[in-house]
Amino acid sequence: MKPVKIADGVYDVGVIDWNIRDFHGYTTELGTSYNSFLIIDEKIVLIDTVKKDFSDELIANIARIVDPKTIDFIISNHAEMDHSGSLTRVMHRIGEDKPILCSKMGLKNLQRHFSQKLNFKTVESGETLSIGKRTLTFLETRMLHWPDSMFTYLNEDKILFSSDAFGQHYAGCEQFDDQVDESLIMHAAKKYYANILLLFAPLILKLVEKVKEMGLEFNMICPDHGICWRKNPEKIIETYVQWSRQKPEKKAVIIYDTMWHSTRQMAEHIAQGISEAGIYVKPMKLRESNRSDIMTEVLDANAVLVGSPTLNNGLFPTVADFLTYMKGLRPKNKIGAAFGSYGWSGEATGLIFKALEDMQFQMLDSGLKIQYVPDIEGLEACRELGRKTGKKINAL
Amino acid sequence: MDRYVCQICGYIYDPAVGDPENSIEPGTKFEDLPDSWECPVCGAGKDDFEKE
């Protein structure tokens, strides 16, 4: 349980949110944590705070290490409310006039969150600050994932406080990657990347290059959610690079919804065809699978097939929801196809086709639509679409 | 006059509006913005903009 000592004079005084299951639409089946880091040197520094509801718990955790009043300043790496929500409460306890260090965009964004006057001080990217025996360096990471985002690096200990980057929604008494099941934590990191960071993939590649040029080394990477990476911190960076390159695996995801099982049958027969070509395929029905879990599968799939029945001359609402969500996350290098059953007008397939084409998916054909219930020939056409998809994937 | 979109955050620079908050008068073409000008939303440089 927190607080946890993570290095000499460095503590995680954050809180665990065991019960959160819905993070504005992203399912957090493992809960999450809001990490907050206390560094004790000649100056005492707190990096980020926690969600407002947990303010008292944060202050109590700090008080187990030092008197909160002795904190000299706060660093706000990220203005989002799960990390800034306790700021006013904390300032009240440590002294309203104490400085809050943030990026230039952080100043703008934090001022839009709090009506009271707080003593914000901006730091430049690359600026170094001595806190006694040790020094901190700030690195702006604009749009990773907000304009205000920045990293703070503790030079002597080689610890990177990475804000939301490299985070995972995971609640646990464990603090480090080597204390948890690797596949479980990597899946949580993948889900986080696919749903929060994918759209900024080109920026991540640039940032990693910059960090390499700066010659930074990491003993530990401490994000604001989940466990800290210390076993092999380079691994999560390399994995981020791999995800950001968007060179998907031989894998297909079929995303659909259905009213009278016709579109479901189509989806499953397409899956059969894809599988016949030796490709791993996963059909996911929208009302049973949350959009955040589907995006996690989309991340490393090179074919994304979307199916919808036509309802009231349009898309089935869950399909429209998903297409909007996926568009915003800007997945690249995907093969796409549209399909669906309809009664009399059949607009849905065309609407999906257009949506995927607008996302620059490489479309397989003009869309497969079947009136009412698929017969044997209809199901064979679905299998054929699957085989065609598989062939295309194998040819890549 | 062409509008330009920030590829990082989606902000649109509209020359008809300019960027008064940062002393850019309405009527200033994107090409005429100083090199030091930054996206008022996310701080990206001019290089990160593309014609709409």
Short mmCIF file of C-alpha atoms in Angstrom, two decimals:
data_model
loop_
_atom_site.label_atom_id
_atom_site.label_comp_id
_atom_site.label_asym_id
_atom_site.label_seq_id
_atom_site.Cartn_x
_atom_site.Cartn_y
_atom_site.Cartn_z
CA MET A 1 0.00 0.00 0.00
CA LYS A 2 1.09 3.56 -0.56
CA PRO A 3 3.18 5.41 0.45
CA VAL A 4 5.95 3.30 -1.04
CA LYS A 5 9.64 4.15 -1.04
CA ILE A 6 10.84 3.78 -4.63
CA ALA A 7 14.41 5.07 -4.16
CA ASP A 8 16.37 6.86 -1.44
CA GLY A 9 14.30 9.91 -0.56
CA VAL A 10 11.74 9.23 -3.29
CA TYR A 11 8.25 8.00 -2.44
CA ASP A 12 5.01 7.29 -4.26
CA VAL A 13 2.41 8.97 -2.03
CA GLY A 14 -0.43 8.50 -4.51
CA VAL A 15 -3.65 6.57 -4.07
CA ILE A 16 -5.24 3.39 -5.40
CA ASP A 17 -8.70 3.57 -6.96
CA TRP A 18 -9.73 -0.07 -6.57
CA ASN A 19 -13.32 0.37 -7.64
CA ILE A 20 -13.33 2.51 -10.77
CA ARG A 21 -14.67 0.52 -13.70
CA ASP A 22 -15.60 3.26 -16.18
CA PHE A 23 -13.08 5.99 -16.96
CA HIS A 24 -15.26 8.14 -19.19
CA GLY A 25 -16.18 5.20 -21.37
CA TYR A 26 -12.87 3.33 -21.12
CA THR A 27 -13.46 0.18 -19.07
CA THR A 28 -11.00 -0.10 -16.20
CA GLU A 29 -11.66 -3.69 -15.15
CA LEU A 30 -8.48 -3.72 -13.05
CA GLY A 31 -9.15 -0.35 -11.37
CA THR A 32 -6.39 2.25 -11.48
CA SER A 33 -4.06 4.35 -9.36
CA TYR A 34 -3.21 8.04 -9.32
CA ASN A 35 0.48 8.18 -8.54
CA SER A 36 2.04 11.20 -6.91
CA PHE A 37 5.75 11.40 -6.12
CA LEU A 38 7.46 13.00 -3.17
CA ILE A 39 11.19 13.79 -3.37
CA ILE A 40 13.01 14.65 -0.17
CA ASP A 41 16.21 16.61 -0.61
CA GLU A 42 17.21 20.06 0.66
CA LYS A 43 14.00 21.06 -1.07
CA ILE A 44 10.93 18.87 -0.72
CA VAL A 45 9.04 18.42 -3.97
CA LEU A 46 5.70 16.84 -4.84
CA ILE A 47 5.18 15.73 -8.45
CA ASP A 48 1.50 15.75 -9.50
CA THR A 49 -1.47 15.22 -7.21
CA VAL A 50 -4.49 12.90 -7.46
CA LYS A 51 -8.20 12.96 -8.31
CA LYS A 52 -10.11 15.39 -6.11
CA ASP A 53 -12.10 12.70 -4.23
CA PHE A 54 -8.82 11.26 -2.92
CA SER A 55 -7.28 14.55 -1.64
CA ASP A 56 -7.42 13.57 2.03
CA GLU A 57 -5.83 10.20 1.34
CA LEU A 58 -3.00 11.89 -0.57
CA ILE A 59 -2.38 14.34 2.27
CA ALA A 60 -2.42 11.49 4.80
CA ASN A 61 0.13 9.57 2.71
CA ILE A 62 2.40 12.62 2.54
CA ALA A 63 2.05 13.10 6.29
CA ARG A 64 3.37 9.57 6.88
CA ILE A 65 6.68 10.73 5.35
CA VAL A 66 6.92 14.47 6.10
CA ASP A 67 4.82 17.28 7.48
CA PRO A 68 2.95 18.48 4.36
CA LYS A 69 3.79 22.07 5.31
CA THR A 70 7.46 21.37 4.61
CA ILE A 71 6.85 20.79 0.90
CA ASP A 72 8.62 23.60 -0.96
CA PHE A 73 6.93 23.34 -4.32
CA ILE A 74 4.75 21.21 -6.54
CA ILE A 75 5.44 20.16 -10.10
CA SER A 76 2.39 19.71 -12.30
CA ASN A 77 3.37 17.45 -15.18
CA HIS A 78 -0.21 17.30 -16.46
CA ALA A 79 -3.28 19.50 -15.94
CA GLU A 80 -5.91 16.75 -16.31
CA MET A 81 -8.10 16.48 -13.23
CA ASP A 82 -7.04 12.99 -12.17
CA HIS A 83 -3.61 14.56 -11.52
CA SER A 84 -4.48 18.16 -10.68
CA GLY A 85 -7.83 17.72 -8.92
CA SER A 86 -6.30 17.81 -5.44
CA LEU A 87 -4.14 20.88 -6.10
CA THR A 88 -6.24 23.43 -4.25
CA ARG A 89 -6.73 21.16 -1.25
CA VAL A 90 -3.03 20.36 -1.12
CA MET A 91 -2.08 24.04 -1.49
CA HIS A 92 -4.38 24.85 1.38
CA ARG A 93 -2.41 22.40 3.54
CA ILE A 94 1.11 23.22 2.41
CA GLY A 95 0.72 26.99 1.96
CA GLU A 96 -1.29 28.79 -0.73
CA ASP A 97 1.69 30.81 -1.93
CA LYS A 98 4.03 27.90 -2.61
CA PRO A 99 5.06 27.66 -6.29
CA ILE A 100 3.47 25.21 -8.71
CA LEU A 101 5.89 24.52 -11.56
CA CYS A 102 4.38 23.71 -14.94
CA SER A 103 4.96 24.08 -18.67
CA LYS A 104 3.87 27.20 -20.57
CA MET A 105 0.78 25.37 -21.82
CA GLY A 106 0.33 23.98 -18.32
CA LEU A 107 -0.05 27.52 -17.02
CA LYS A 108 -2.75 28.26 -19.59
CA ASN A 109 -4.62 25.04 -18.93
CA LEU A 110 -4.33 24.98 -15.14
CA GLN A 111 -5.66 28.54 -14.96
CA ARG A 112 -8.74 27.32 -16.83
CA HIS A 113 -9.31 24.68 -14.14
CA PHE A 114 -9.02 26.74 -10.96
CA SER A 115 -10.73 30.01 -10.17
CA GLN A 116 -8.50 30.93 -7.24
CA LYS A 117 -5.13 32.57 -7.76
CA LEU A 118 -2.35 30.03 -7.44
CA ASN A 119 1.36 30.71 -7.69
CA PHE A 120 2.09 29.05 -11.03
CA LYS A 121 5.64 29.32 -12.36
CA THR A 122 6.51 28.13 -15.84
CA VAL A 123 9.59 26.07 -16.64
CA GLU A 124 11.20 25.73 -20.06
CA SER A 125 11.79 22.43 -21.79
CA GLY A 126 15.35 21.35 -20.97
CA GLU A 127 15.55 23.59 -17.89
CA THR A 128 17.36 22.11 -14.91
CA LEU A 129 16.64 22.89 -11.30
CA SER A 130 18.75 21.99 -8.27
CA ILE A 131 16.87 20.72 -5.23
CA GLY A 132 19.97 20.18 -3.09
CA LYS A 133 22.12 17.14 -3.78
CA ARG A 134 20.03 16.35 -6.80
CA THR A 135 18.73 18.07 -9.91
CA LEU A 136 15.53 17.90 -11.90
CA THR A 137 15.23 18.42 -15.66
CA PHE A 138 11.94 19.27 -17.33
CA LEU A 139 11.00 18.04 -20.78
CA GLU A 140 7.90 19.30 -22.54
CA THR A 141 5.87 16.54 -24.20
CA ARG A 142 3.13 18.61 -25.81
CA MET A 143 0.10 16.60 -26.88
CA LEU A 144 1.31 13.50 -25.08
CA HIS A 145 -1.42 13.61 -24.41
CA TRP A 146 -2.50 17.18 -23.60
CA PRO A 147 -0.87 20.48 -24.63
CA ASP A 148 0.42 20.93 -21.06
CA SER A 149 2.03 17.49 -20.66
CA MET A 150 5.64 17.33 -19.56
CA PHE A 151 8.11 14.89 -18.04
CA THR A 152 10.31 15.52 -15.01
CA TYR A 153 13.65 13.69 -14.84
CA LEU A 154 15.58 13.16 -11.63
CA ASN A 155 19.12 13.19 -13.00
CA GLU A 156 21.19 11.56 -10.27
CA ASP A 157 18.76 8.66 -9.73
CA LYS A 158 17.91 8.41 -13.44
CA ILE A 159 14.21 8.32 -12.67
CA LEU A 160 11.73 9.60 -15.24
CA PHE A 161 8.38 10.85 -13.97
CA SER A 162 6.49 10.41 -17.20
CA SER A 163 3.02 11.74 -16.44
CA ASP A 164 0.42 9.66 -18.35
CA ALA A 165 2.91 8.18 -20.83
CA PHE A 166 3.77 4.51 -20.14
CA GLY A 167 0.84 4.33 -17.72
CA GLN A 168 -1.63 1.48 -17.22
CA HIS A 169 -4.97 1.39 -15.48
CA TYR A 170 -4.06 -1.12 -12.78
CA ALA A 171 -4.91 -1.09 -9.09
CA GLY A 172 -2.68 -3.20 -6.88
CA CYS A 173 -0.52 -3.18 -3.80
CA GLU A 174 2.40 -3.93 -6.13
CA GLN A 175 4.52 -0.94 -7.11
CA PHE A 176 6.85 -2.33 -9.77
CA ASP A 177 6.68 -4.29 -13.02
CA ASP A 178 8.70 -7.19 -11.56
CA GLN A 179 6.03 -7.76 -8.90
CA VAL A 180 3.14 -8.35 -11.32
CA ASP A 181 2.31 -10.79 -14.07
CA GLU A 182 4.05 -9.49 -17.19
CA SER A 183 1.36 -10.35 -19.72
CA LEU A 184 -1.33 -8.78 -17.53
CA ILE A 185 0.55 -5.51 -17.15
CA MET A 186 1.64 -5.36 -20.79
CA HIS A 187 -1.98 -5.83 -21.83
CA ALA A 188 -3.02 -2.97 -19.53
CA ALA A 189 -0.24 -0.80 -21.04
CA LYS A 190 -1.38 -1.75 -24.55
CA LYS A 191 -4.99 -0.87 -23.78
CA TYR A 192 -3.86 2.48 -22.38
CA TYR A 193 -1.74 3.23 -25.47
CA ALA A 194 -4.47 2.15 -27.92
CA ASN A 195 -7.11 4.33 -26.30
CA ILE A 196 -5.18 7.38 -25.11
CA LEU A 197 -2.02 7.74 -27.17
CA LEU A 198 -2.46 6.07 -30.56
CA LEU A 199 -3.44 9.29 -32.32
CA PHE A 200 -0.16 10.87 -31.24
CA ALA A 201 1.97 8.00 -32.60
CA PRO A 202 4.09 10.28 -34.88
CA LEU A 203 4.87 12.55 -31.89
CA ILE A 204 5.91 9.57 -29.77
CA LEU A 205 8.43 8.51 -32.40
CA LYS A 206 9.84 12.07 -32.47
CA LEU A 207 10.00 12.21 -28.67
CA VAL A 208 11.88 8.92 -28.39
CA GLU A 209 14.41 10.22 -30.94
CA LYS A 210 14.82 13.40 -28.89
CA VAL A 211 15.31 11.45 -25.67
CA LYS A 212 17.97 9.31 -27.39
CA GLU A 213 19.75 12.46 -28.63
CA MET A 214 19.69 13.85 -25.09
CA GLY A 215 21.39 10.62 -23.97
CA LEU A 216 19.00 10.10 -21.07
CA GLU A 217 19.29 6.79 -19.25
CA PHE A 218 16.58 5.32 -17.11
CA ASN A 219 16.82 3.27 -13.96
CA MET A 220 13.11 3.67 -13.50
CA ILE A 221 10.12 5.11 -15.36
CA CYS A 222 7.30 6.23 -13.10
CA PRO A 223 3.98 7.02 -14.77
CA ASP A 224 0.99 8.63 -13.07
CA HIS A 225 -1.11 5.43 -13.37
CA GLY A 226 -0.30 1.84 -12.45
CA ILE A 227 3.08 0.27 -11.78
CA CYS A 228 6.54 1.79 -12.25
CA TRP A 229 8.92 0.21 -14.75
CA ARG A 230 12.29 -0.77 -13.21
CA LYS A 231 13.05 -4.32 -14.38
CA ASN A 232 13.85 -3.19 -17.90
CA PRO A 233 12.56 0.36 -18.46
CA GLU A 234 13.85 0.34 -22.05
CA LYS A 235 11.34 -2.40 -22.87
CA ILE A 236 8.25 -0.23 -22.46
CA ILE A 237 9.92 2.51 -24.55
CA GLU A 238 10.74 0.01 -27.30
CA THR A 239 7.20 -1.34 -27.13
CA TYR A 240 5.83 2.21 -27.52
CA VAL A 241 8.07 2.64 -30.58
CA GLN A 242 6.78 -0.61 -32.03
CA TRP A 243 3.11 0.36 -31.47
CA SER A 244 3.76 3.86 -32.84
CA ARG A 245 5.25 2.52 -36.06
CA GLN A 246 1.88 0.89 -36.71
CA LYS A 247 3.19 -2.12 -38.54
CA PRO A 248 0.41 -4.51 -37.55
CA GLU A 249 0.57 -8.26 -37.12
CA LYS A 250 -1.13 -10.84 -39.29
CA LYS A 251 -4.42 -10.49 -37.54
CA ALA A 252 -7.98 -9.44 -38.34
CA VAL A 253 -10.69 -7.97 -36.14
CA ILE A 254 -14.34 -8.11 -37.12
CA ILE A 255 -16.43 -5.50 -35.34
CA TYR A 256 -20.19 -5.66 -35.68
CA ASP A 257 -23.60 -5.42 -34.14
CA THR A 258 -26.67 -7.37 -35.07
CA MET A 259 -30.47 -7.29 -34.64
CA TRP A 260 -31.79 -10.69 -35.80
CA HIS A 261 -28.46 -12.55 -36.01
CA SER A 262 -28.02 -12.04 -39.75
CA THR A 263 -25.07 -9.64 -39.46
CA ARG A 264 -23.68 -11.90 -36.71
CA GLN A 265 -23.82 -14.89 -39.05
CA MET A 266 -22.10 -12.85 -41.72
CA ALA A 267 -19.36 -11.83 -39.25
CA GLU A 268 -18.77 -15.40 -38.15
CA HIS A 269 -18.61 -16.79 -41.68
CA ILE A 270 -16.19 -14.02 -42.70
CA ALA A 271 -14.11 -15.03 -39.67
CA GLN A 272 -14.17 -18.64 -40.87
CA GLY A 273 -12.86 -17.56 -44.28
CA ILE A 274 -10.07 -15.49 -42.73
CA SER A 275 -9.11 -18.38 -40.48
CA GLU A 276 -8.98 -20.73 -43.49
CA ALA A 277 -6.22 -18.47 -44.82
CA GLY A 278 -4.25 -19.15 -41.63
CA ILE A 279 -4.83 -15.73 -40.09
CA TYR A 280 -5.81 -15.14 -36.47
CA VAL A 281 -9.21 -13.46 -36.37
CA LYS A 282 -11.39 -12.12 -33.60
CA PRO A 283 -15.06 -11.24 -34.13
CA MET A 284 -16.29 -8.70 -31.55
CA LYS A 285 -19.93 -7.76 -31.10
CA LEU A 286 -20.28 -4.17 -30.03
CA ARG A 287 -22.89 -4.53 -27.31
CA GLU A 288 -20.81 -7.25 -25.62
CA SER A 289 -17.36 -5.72 -26.07
CA ASN A 290 -16.50 -2.25 -24.87
CA ARG A 291 -15.06 0.10 -27.47
CA SER A 292 -11.85 0.43 -25.44
CA ASP A 293 -11.27 -3.34 -25.56
CA ILE A 294 -11.99 -3.38 -29.28
CA MET A 295 -9.44 -0.59 -29.91
CA THR A 296 -6.86 -2.63 -28.01
CA GLU A 297 -7.38 -5.43 -30.55
CA VAL A 298 -7.44 -3.01 -33.49
CA LEU A 299 -4.02 -1.62 -32.49
CA ASP A 300 -2.03 -4.57 -33.81
CA ALA A 301 -4.46 -5.97 -36.40
CA ASN A 302 -3.86 -5.31 -40.05
CA ALA A 303 -7.43 -5.90 -41.16
CA VAL A 304 -10.49 -4.28 -39.59
CA LEU A 305 -13.86 -5.39 -40.94
CA VAL A 306 -16.96 -3.58 -39.74
CA GLY A 307 -20.55 -4.80 -40.03
CA SER A 308 -23.89 -3.20 -39.25
CA PRO A 309 -27.52 -3.90 -39.89
CA THR A 310 -29.40 -1.00 -41.48
CA LEU A 311 -31.68 0.61 -38.91
CA ASN A 312 -34.00 3.43 -39.93
CA ASN A 313 -31.98 4.03 -43.10
CA GLY A 314 -28.74 4.39 -41.19
CA LEU A 315 -26.09 2.72 -39.09
CA PHE A 316 -26.93 0.75 -35.99
CA PRO A 317 -26.10 3.25 -33.18
CA THR A 318 -23.33 1.21 -31.54
CA VAL A 319 -21.55 0.95 -34.90
CA ALA A 320 -21.77 4.73 -35.42
CA ASP A 321 -20.40 5.17 -31.90
CA PHE A 322 -17.45 2.91 -32.59
CA LEU A 323 -16.63 4.45 -35.98
CA THR A 324 -16.55 7.92 -34.38
CA TYR A 325 -14.28 6.65 -31.62
CA MET A 326 -11.90 4.82 -33.95
CA LYS A 327 -11.67 7.79 -36.34
CA GLY A 328 -10.45 10.02 -33.51
CA LEU A 329 -7.68 7.58 -32.63
CA ARG A 330 -6.37 7.68 -36.24
CA PRO A 331 -5.23 4.08 -36.76
CA LYS A 332 -2.97 3.68 -39.79
CA ASN A 333 -2.00 0.95 -42.26
CA LYS A 334 -5.23 -1.03 -42.08
CA ILE A 335 -7.07 -3.13 -44.62
CA GLY A 336 -10.81 -2.50 -44.30
CA ALA A 337 -14.12 -3.99 -45.39
CA ALA A 338 -17.79 -3.25 -44.76
CA PHE A 339 -20.68 -5.68 -44.50
CA GLY A 340 -24.17 -6.03 -43.11
CA SER A 341 -27.68 -7.36 -43.41
CA TYR A 342 -30.62 -5.13 -44.28
CA GLY A 343 -34.36 -5.25 -44.86
CA TRP A 344 -35.28 -2.85 -47.65
CA SER A 345 -32.90 0.08 -48.08
CA GLY A 346 -29.44 -1.10 -46.89
CA GLU A 347 -27.56 2.18 -46.38
CA ALA A 348 -25.38 0.96 -43.47
CA THR A 349 -22.79 -0.91 -45.53
CA GLY A 350 -22.12 2.12 -47.73
CA LEU A 351 -21.85 4.39 -44.69
CA ILE A 352 -19.27 2.10 -43.09
CA PHE A 353 -17.38 1.88 -46.38
CA LYS A 354 -17.18 5.67 -46.60
CA ALA A 355 -16.17 6.05 -42.94
CA LEU A 356 -13.33 3.53 -43.29
CA GLU A 357 -12.23 5.01 -46.61
CA ASP A 358 -12.09 8.45 -44.96
CA MET A 359 -9.79 6.89 -42.34
CA GLN A 360 -7.55 5.90 -45.29
CA PHE A 361 -8.11 2.20 -44.83
CA GLN A 362 -7.24 0.15 -47.90
CA MET A 363 -10.74 -1.09 -48.80
CA LEU A 364 -11.18 -4.62 -50.09
CA ASP A 365 -14.34 -4.20 -52.14
CA SER A 366 -17.42 -2.04 -52.22
CA GLY A 367 -19.08 -3.78 -49.25
CA LEU A 368 -21.02 -6.99 -48.82
CA LYS A 369 -24.71 -6.62 -48.07
CA ILE A 370 -27.32 -9.30 -47.77
CA GLN A 371 -31.08 -8.79 -47.64
CA TYR A 372 -32.79 -10.12 -44.51
CA VAL A 373 -31.31 -13.54 -43.71
CA PRO A 374 -28.19 -14.93 -45.45
CA ASP A 375 -28.79 -18.18 -47.36
CA ILE A 376 -26.07 -20.72 -48.18
CA GLU A 377 -24.82 -18.67 -51.14
CA GLY A 378 -24.81 -15.55 -48.96
CA LEU A 379 -22.79 -17.27 -46.28
CA GLU A 380 -20.38 -18.56 -48.93
CA ALA A 381 -19.96 -14.96 -50.16
CA CYS A 382 -19.04 -14.04 -46.56
CA ARG A 383 -16.46 -16.85 -46.40
CA GLU A 384 -15.10 -15.69 -49.73
CA LEU A 385 -14.72 -12.14 -48.37
CA GLY A 386 -12.86 -13.69 -45.43
CA ARG A 387 -10.55 -15.70 -47.73
CA LYS A 388 -9.91 -12.59 -49.80
CA THR A 389 -9.02 -10.68 -46.63
CA GLY A 390 -6.70 -13.47 -45.53
CA LYS A 391 -5.02 -13.57 -48.93
CA LYS A 392 -4.48 -9.82 -48.85
CA ILE A 393 -2.95 -10.04 -45.35
CA ASN A 394 -0.68 -12.90 -46.40
CA ALA A 395 0.48 -10.90 -49.42
CA LEU A 396 1.63 -7.95 -47.28
CA MET B 1 -6.62 32.99 -48.28
CA ASP B 2 -6.00 29.38 -47.22
CA ARG B 3 -6.77 28.00 -43.81
CA TYR B 4 -4.20 25.72 -42.18
CA VAL B 5 -4.82 22.86 -39.77
CA CYS B 6 -2.53 21.89 -36.90
CA GLN B 7 -1.73 18.21 -37.43
CA ILE B 8 -1.09 17.79 -33.73
CA CYS B 9 -4.25 19.09 -32.10
CA GLY B 10 -6.69 20.03 -34.88
CA TYR B 11 -6.67 23.83 -34.37
CA ILE B 12 -7.45 25.70 -37.61
CA TYR B 13 -5.59 28.91 -38.39
CA ASP B 14 -8.05 31.12 -40.24
CA PRO B 15 -6.35 34.17 -41.78
CA ALA B 16 -9.64 36.06 -41.68
CA VAL B 17 -9.59 35.75 -37.88
CA GLY B 18 -5.83 35.83 -37.24
CA ASP B 19 -4.64 35.08 -33.73
CA PRO B 20 -5.40 38.30 -31.81
CA GLU B 21 -4.41 36.75 -28.47
CA ASN B 22 -0.86 36.52 -29.82
CA SER B 23 -0.88 39.85 -31.66
CA ILE B 24 -1.62 38.42 -35.10
CA GLU B 25 -4.00 40.78 -36.87
CA PRO B 26 -7.01 39.47 -38.83
CA GLY B 27 -6.04 39.29 -42.50
CA THR B 28 -2.56 37.81 -41.86
CA LYS B 29 -1.80 34.98 -44.29
CA PHE B 30 -0.42 31.77 -42.78
CA GLU B 31 2.74 32.23 -44.88
CA ASP B 32 3.26 35.65 -43.30
CA LEU B 33 3.14 34.44 -39.72
CA PRO B 34 6.52 34.84 -38.02
CA ASP B 35 8.59 31.64 -37.77
CA SER B 36 8.38 31.92 -34.01
CA TRP B 37 4.57 31.72 -34.12
CA GLU B 38 3.14 28.69 -32.30
CA CYS B 39 -0.21 26.96 -32.38
CA PRO B 40 -2.22 28.79 -29.69
CA VAL B 41 -3.77 25.52 -28.53
CA CYS B 42 -0.89 23.07 -28.32
CA GLY B 43 2.22 25.11 -29.01
CA ALA B 44 3.21 23.23 -32.21
CA GLY B 45 5.41 25.08 -34.70
CA LYS B 46 4.41 26.23 -38.21
CA ASP B 47 5.95 23.06 -39.66
CA ASP B 48 3.24 21.01 -38.02
CA PHE B 49 0.50 22.76 -40.03
CA GLU B 50 -1.00 21.63 -43.31
CA LYS B 51 -3.29 23.40 -45.75
CA GLU B 52 -6.94 22.52 -45.06
#
